[in-house]
Amino acid sequence: EVRRGDAEIELSTKEFALLETLMRRPGEVLSRLELIEHAWDFAYETRSNVVDVYVRRLRRKLGDGTIETVRGAGYRLRGDG
């Protein structure tokens, strides 16, 4: 279960896995490859935008400031998110 304040946020299995991976290493930049390796059960083409799509979905549900894009490196969960 994921909550923001008093509101429950419904996440798909993959959205939850991605958020959990980011939460285990708050403030650390995780590459797309690292996120795929931890949140998905199988390898994706490295040029796939699957991580970008799921980050976009999470941002819509959690708020834009929660997950930060680090250009050329990956994503990180903001410490105050």
N, CA and C atoms as an extended XYZ file, in Angstrom:
243
Properties=species:S:1:pos:R:3:atomname:S:1:resname:S:1:resid:I:1 pbc="F F F"
N         0.839       -1.186        0.000 N   GLU     1
C         0.000        0.000        0.000 CA  GLU     1
C         0.881        1.246        0.000 C   GLU     1
N         0.549        2.170       -0.867 N   VAL     2
C         1.279        3.437       -0.965 CA  VAL     2
C         0.313        4.558       -0.606 C   VAL     2
N         0.769        5.447        0.269 N   ARG     3
C        -0.062        6.569        0.707 CA  ARG     3
C         0.718        7.866        0.605 C   ARG     3
N         0.004        8.914        0.320 N   ARG     4
C         0.562       10.268        0.372 CA  ARG     4
C        -0.408       11.061        1.231 C   ARG     4
N         0.035       11.373        2.448 N   GLY     5
C        -0.878       11.974        3.411 CA  GLY     5
C        -1.926       10.946        3.780 C   GLY     5
N        -3.187       11.317        3.676 N   ASP     6
C        -4.281       10.390        3.984 CA  ASP     6
C        -4.778        9.635        2.759 C   ASP     6
N        -4.276        9.991        1.597 N   ALA     7
C        -4.778        9.404        0.356 CA  ALA     7
C        -3.980        8.169       -0.045 C   ALA     7
N        -4.713        7.098       -0.343 N   GLU     8
C        -4.072        5.893       -0.871 CA  GLU     8
C        -3.858        6.094       -2.369 C   GLU     8
N        -2.685        5.671       -2.848 N   ILE     9
C        -2.349        5.803       -4.262 CA  ILE     9
C        -2.300        4.407       -4.863 C   ILE     9
N        -3.124        4.190       -5.869 N   GLU    10
C        -3.170        2.881       -6.515 CA  GLU    10
C        -2.058        2.784       -7.548 C   GLU    10
N        -1.237        1.744       -7.417 N   LEU    11
C        -0.128        1.524       -8.342 CA  LEU    11
C        -0.237        0.141       -8.959 C   LEU    11
N         0.204        0.031      -10.204 N   SER    12
C         0.314       -1.282      -10.831 CA  SER    12
C         1.498       -2.018      -10.201 C   SER    12
N         1.617       -3.285      -10.482 N   THR    13
C         2.724       -4.080       -9.948 CA  THR    13
C         4.069       -3.492      -10.360 C   THR    13
N         4.205       -3.106      -11.608 N   LYS    14
C         5.477       -2.551      -12.090 CA  LYS    14
C         5.743       -1.166      -11.515 C   LYS    14
N         4.709       -0.346      -11.398 N   GLU    15
C         4.884        0.972      -10.777 CA  GLU    15
C         5.375        0.810       -9.338 C   GLU    15
N         4.776       -0.131       -8.624 N   PHE    16
C         5.181       -0.377       -7.238 CA  PHE    16
C         6.628       -0.859       -7.182 C   PHE    16
N         6.995       -1.790       -8.065 N   ALA    17
C         8.363       -2.319       -8.082 CA  ALA    17
C         9.375       -1.214       -8.381 C   ALA    17
N         9.043       -0.333       -9.295 N   LEU    18
C         9.932        0.778       -9.633 CA  LEU    18
C        10.070        1.732       -8.445 C   LEU    18
N         8.957        2.081       -7.822 N   LEU    19
C         8.995        2.968       -6.657 CA  LEU    19
C         9.776        2.332       -5.514 C   LEU    19
N         9.552        1.051       -5.282 N   GLU    20
C        10.276        0.347       -4.216 CA  GLU    20
C        11.788        0.383       -4.466 C   GLU    20
N        12.191        0.172       -5.708 N   THR    21
C        13.612        0.211       -6.060 CA  THR    21
C        14.202        1.587       -5.768 C   THR    21
N        13.496        2.631       -6.146 N   LEU    22
C        13.965        3.996       -5.876 CA  LEU    22
C        13.992        4.288       -4.374 C   LEU    22
N        12.996        3.795       -3.647 N   MET    23
C        12.913        4.054       -2.203 CA  MET    23
C        14.018        3.358       -1.420 C   MET    23
N        14.500        2.245       -1.930 N   ARG    24
C        15.578        1.521       -1.238 CA  ARG    24
C        16.908        2.273       -1.306 C   ARG    24
N        17.004        3.223       -2.243 N   ARG    25
C        18.248        3.999       -2.411 CA  ARG    25
C        17.917        5.477       -2.596 C   ARG    25
N        17.271        6.083       -1.602 N   PRO    26
C        16.827        7.475       -1.738 CA  PRO    26
C        17.997        8.429       -1.964 C   PRO    26
N        17.801        9.348       -2.883 N   GLY    27
C        18.835       10.337       -3.179 CA  GLY    27
C        19.919        9.843       -4.112 C   GLY    27
N        19.990        8.528       -4.331 N   GLU    28
C        21.002        7.950       -5.231 CA  GLU    28
C        20.475        7.953       -6.656 C   GLU    28
N        21.330        8.246       -7.598 N   VAL    29
C        20.943        8.199       -9.007 CA  VAL    29
C        21.015        6.751       -9.476 C   VAL    29
N        19.910        6.274      -10.035 N   LEU    30
C        19.852        4.914      -10.572 CA  LEU    30
C        19.678        5.000      -12.085 C   LEU    30
N        20.519        4.294      -12.800 N   SER    31
C        20.425        4.299      -14.262 CA  SER    31
C        19.191        3.517      -14.703 C   SER    31
N        18.801        3.726      -15.942 N   ARG    32
C        17.673        2.966      -16.484 CA  ARG    32
C        17.959        1.470      -16.399 C   ARG    32
N        19.190        1.082      -16.712 N   LEU    33
C        19.556       -0.333      -16.664 CA  LEU    33
C        19.407       -0.891      -15.248 C   LEU    33
N        19.868       -0.150      -14.237 N   GLU    34
C        19.714       -0.600      -12.846 CA  GLU    34
C        18.242       -0.754      -12.480 C   GLU    34
N        17.425        0.188      -12.906 N   LEU    35
C        15.997        0.117      -12.602 CA  LEU    35
C        15.346       -1.076      -13.293 C   LEU    35
N        15.721       -1.316      -14.541 N   ILE    36
C        15.187       -2.480      -15.258 CA  ILE    36
C        15.600       -3.767      -14.559 C   ILE    36
N        16.870       -3.863      -14.162 N   GLU    37
C        17.367       -5.082      -13.512 CA  GLU    37
C        16.656       -5.366      -12.196 C   GLU    37
N        16.266       -4.327      -11.469 N   HIS    38
C        15.646       -4.523      -10.162 CA  HIS    38
C        14.121       -4.585      -10.197 C   HIS    38
N        13.505       -3.891      -11.132 N   ALA    39
C        12.047       -3.798      -11.125 CA  ALA    39
C        11.360       -4.709      -12.144 C   ALA    39
N        12.108       -5.240      -13.093 N   TRP    40
C        11.527       -6.118      -14.105 CA  TRP    40
C        12.154       -7.497      -14.000 C   TRP    40
N        11.398       -8.497      -14.401 N   ASP    41
C        11.856       -9.880      -14.290 CA  ASP    41
C        12.690      -10.332      -15.483 C   ASP    41
N        12.750       -9.537      -16.512 N   PHE    42
C        13.509       -9.939      -17.695 CA  PHE    42
C        14.173       -8.718      -18.312 C   PHE    42
N        15.136       -8.975      -19.153 N   ALA    43
C        15.924       -7.891      -19.749 CA  ALA    43
C        15.136       -7.213      -20.870 C   ALA    43
N        15.254       -5.913      -20.928 N   TYR    44
C        14.676       -5.123      -22.014 CA  TYR    44
C        15.805       -4.646      -22.905 C   TYR    44
N        15.466       -4.350      -24.109 N   GLU    45
C        16.399       -3.689      -25.018 CA  GLU    45
C        16.884       -2.420      -24.321 C   GLU    45
N        18.176       -2.189      -24.302 N   THR    46
C        18.713       -1.043      -23.561 CA  THR    46
C        18.216        0.296      -24.097 C   THR    46
N        17.770        0.327      -25.327 N   ARG    47
C        17.229        1.574      -25.881 CA  ARG    47
C        15.737        1.726      -25.611 C   ARG    47
N        15.148        0.753      -24.939 N   SER    48
C        13.722        0.801      -24.635 CA  SER    48
C        13.404        1.984      -23.724 C   SER    48
N        12.224        2.562      -23.913 N   ASN    49
C        11.818        3.676      -23.060 CA  ASN    49
C        10.860        3.228      -21.960 C   ASN    49
N        10.851        1.941      -21.645 N   VAL    50
C         9.910        1.416      -20.656 CA  VAL    50
C        10.069        2.101      -19.301 C   VAL    50
N        11.283        2.375      -18.876 N   VAL    51
C        11.496        3.047      -17.588 CA  VAL    51
C        10.928        4.459      -17.645 C   VAL    51
N        11.177        5.168      -18.733 N   ASP    52
C        10.661        6.531      -18.882 CA  ASP    52
C         9.133        6.556      -18.788 C   ASP    52
N         8.498        5.581      -19.414 N   VAL    53
C         7.038        5.502      -19.395 CA  VAL    53
C         6.534        5.304      -17.965 C   VAL    53
N         7.149        4.388      -17.235 N   TYR    54
C         6.697        4.119      -15.864 CA  TYR    54
C         7.046        5.254      -14.908 C   TYR    54
N         8.156        5.928      -15.123 N   VAL    55
C         8.477        7.104      -14.305 CA  VAL    55
C         7.418        8.177      -14.543 C   VAL    55
N         7.027        8.374      -15.787 N   ARG    56
C         5.987        9.359      -16.111 CA  ARG    56
C         4.680        9.015      -15.400 C   ARG    56
N         4.319        7.737      -15.394 N   ARG    57
C         3.094        7.309      -14.700 CA  ARG    57
C         3.186        7.567      -13.202 C   ARG    57
N         4.350        7.237      -12.620 N   LEU    58
C         4.536        7.478      -11.185 CA  LEU    58
C         4.471        8.966      -10.862 C   LEU    58
N         5.079        9.779      -11.682 N   ARG    59
C         5.043       11.233      -11.446 CA  ARG    59
C         3.612       11.753      -11.454 C   ARG    59
N         2.807       11.245      -12.380 N   ARG    60
C         1.407       11.658      -12.442 CA  ARG    60
C         0.676       11.314      -11.146 C   ARG    60
N         1.001       10.165      -10.582 N   LYS    61
C         0.312        9.702       -9.377 CA  LYS    61
C         0.892       10.289       -8.093 C   LYS    61
N         2.208       10.503       -8.060 N   LEU    62
C         2.879       10.943       -6.831 CA  LEU    62
C         3.145       12.441       -6.788 C   LEU    62
N         3.145       13.075       -7.938 N   GLY    63
C         3.488       14.495       -8.022 CA  GLY    63
C         4.800       14.653       -8.772 C   GLY    63
N         4.889       15.701       -9.553 N   ASP    64
C         6.042       15.903      -10.432 CA  ASP    64
C         7.378       16.023       -9.717 C   ASP    64
N         7.415       16.542       -8.507 N   GLY    65
C         8.686       16.763       -7.823 CA  GLY    65
C         9.249       15.560       -7.104 C   GLY    65
N         8.563       14.432       -7.161 N   THR    66
C         8.969       13.258       -6.390 CA  THR    66
C        10.168       12.533       -6.983 C   THR    66
N        10.159       12.328       -8.284 N   ILE    67
C        11.241       11.613       -8.964 CA  ILE    67
C        11.960       12.606       -9.869 C   ILE    67
N        13.246       12.722       -9.661 N   GLU    68
C        14.060       13.688      -10.404 CA  GLU    68
C        14.816       12.991      -11.529 C   GLU    68
N        14.824       13.608      -12.697 N   THR    69
C        15.636       13.130      -13.809 CA  THR    69
C        17.022       13.735      -13.688 C   THR    69
N        18.042       12.895      -13.740 N   VAL    70
C        19.427       13.367      -13.762 CA  VAL    70
C        19.907       13.114      -15.184 C   VAL    70
N        19.959       14.163      -15.951 N   ARG    71
C        20.236       14.054      -17.389 CA  ARG    71
C        21.506       13.244      -17.661 C   ARG    71
N        21.366       12.257      -18.539 N   GLY    72
C        22.491       11.425      -18.935 CA  GLY    72
C        22.866       10.356      -17.926 C   GLY    72
N        22.177       10.327      -16.768 N   ALA    73
C        22.546        9.363      -15.726 CA  ALA    73
C        21.389        8.460      -15.310 C   ALA    73
N        20.199        9.013      -15.140 N   GLY    74
C        19.070        8.204      -14.707 CA  GLY    74
C        18.085        8.990      -13.865 C   GLY    74
N        17.596        8.349      -12.817 N   TYR    75
C        16.562        8.941      -11.973 CA  TYR    75
C        16.931        8.778      -10.509 C   TYR    75
N        16.370        9.668       -9.684 N   ARG    76
C        16.524        9.505       -8.244 CA  ARG    76
C        15.256        9.996       -7.562 C   ARG    76
N        14.982        9.372       -6.420 N   LEU    77
C        13.864        9.779       -5.587 CA  LEU    77
C        14.336       10.940       -4.739 C   LEU    77
N        13.625       12.024       -4.808 N   ARG    78
C        14.012       13.192       -4.008 CA  ARG    78
C        13.860       12.868       -2.527 C   ARG    78
N        14.801       13.325       -1.741 N   GLY    79
C        14.788       13.066       -0.304 CA  GLY    79
C        13.583       13.628        0.409 C   GLY    79
N        13.002       14.692       -0.124 N   ASP    80
C        11.830       15.290        0.503 CA  ASP    80
C        10.536       14.858       -0.173 C   ASP    80
N        10.634       13.846       -1.075 N   GLY    81
C         9.461       13.401       -1.811 CA  GLY    81
C         8.637       12.401       -1.079 C   GLY    81
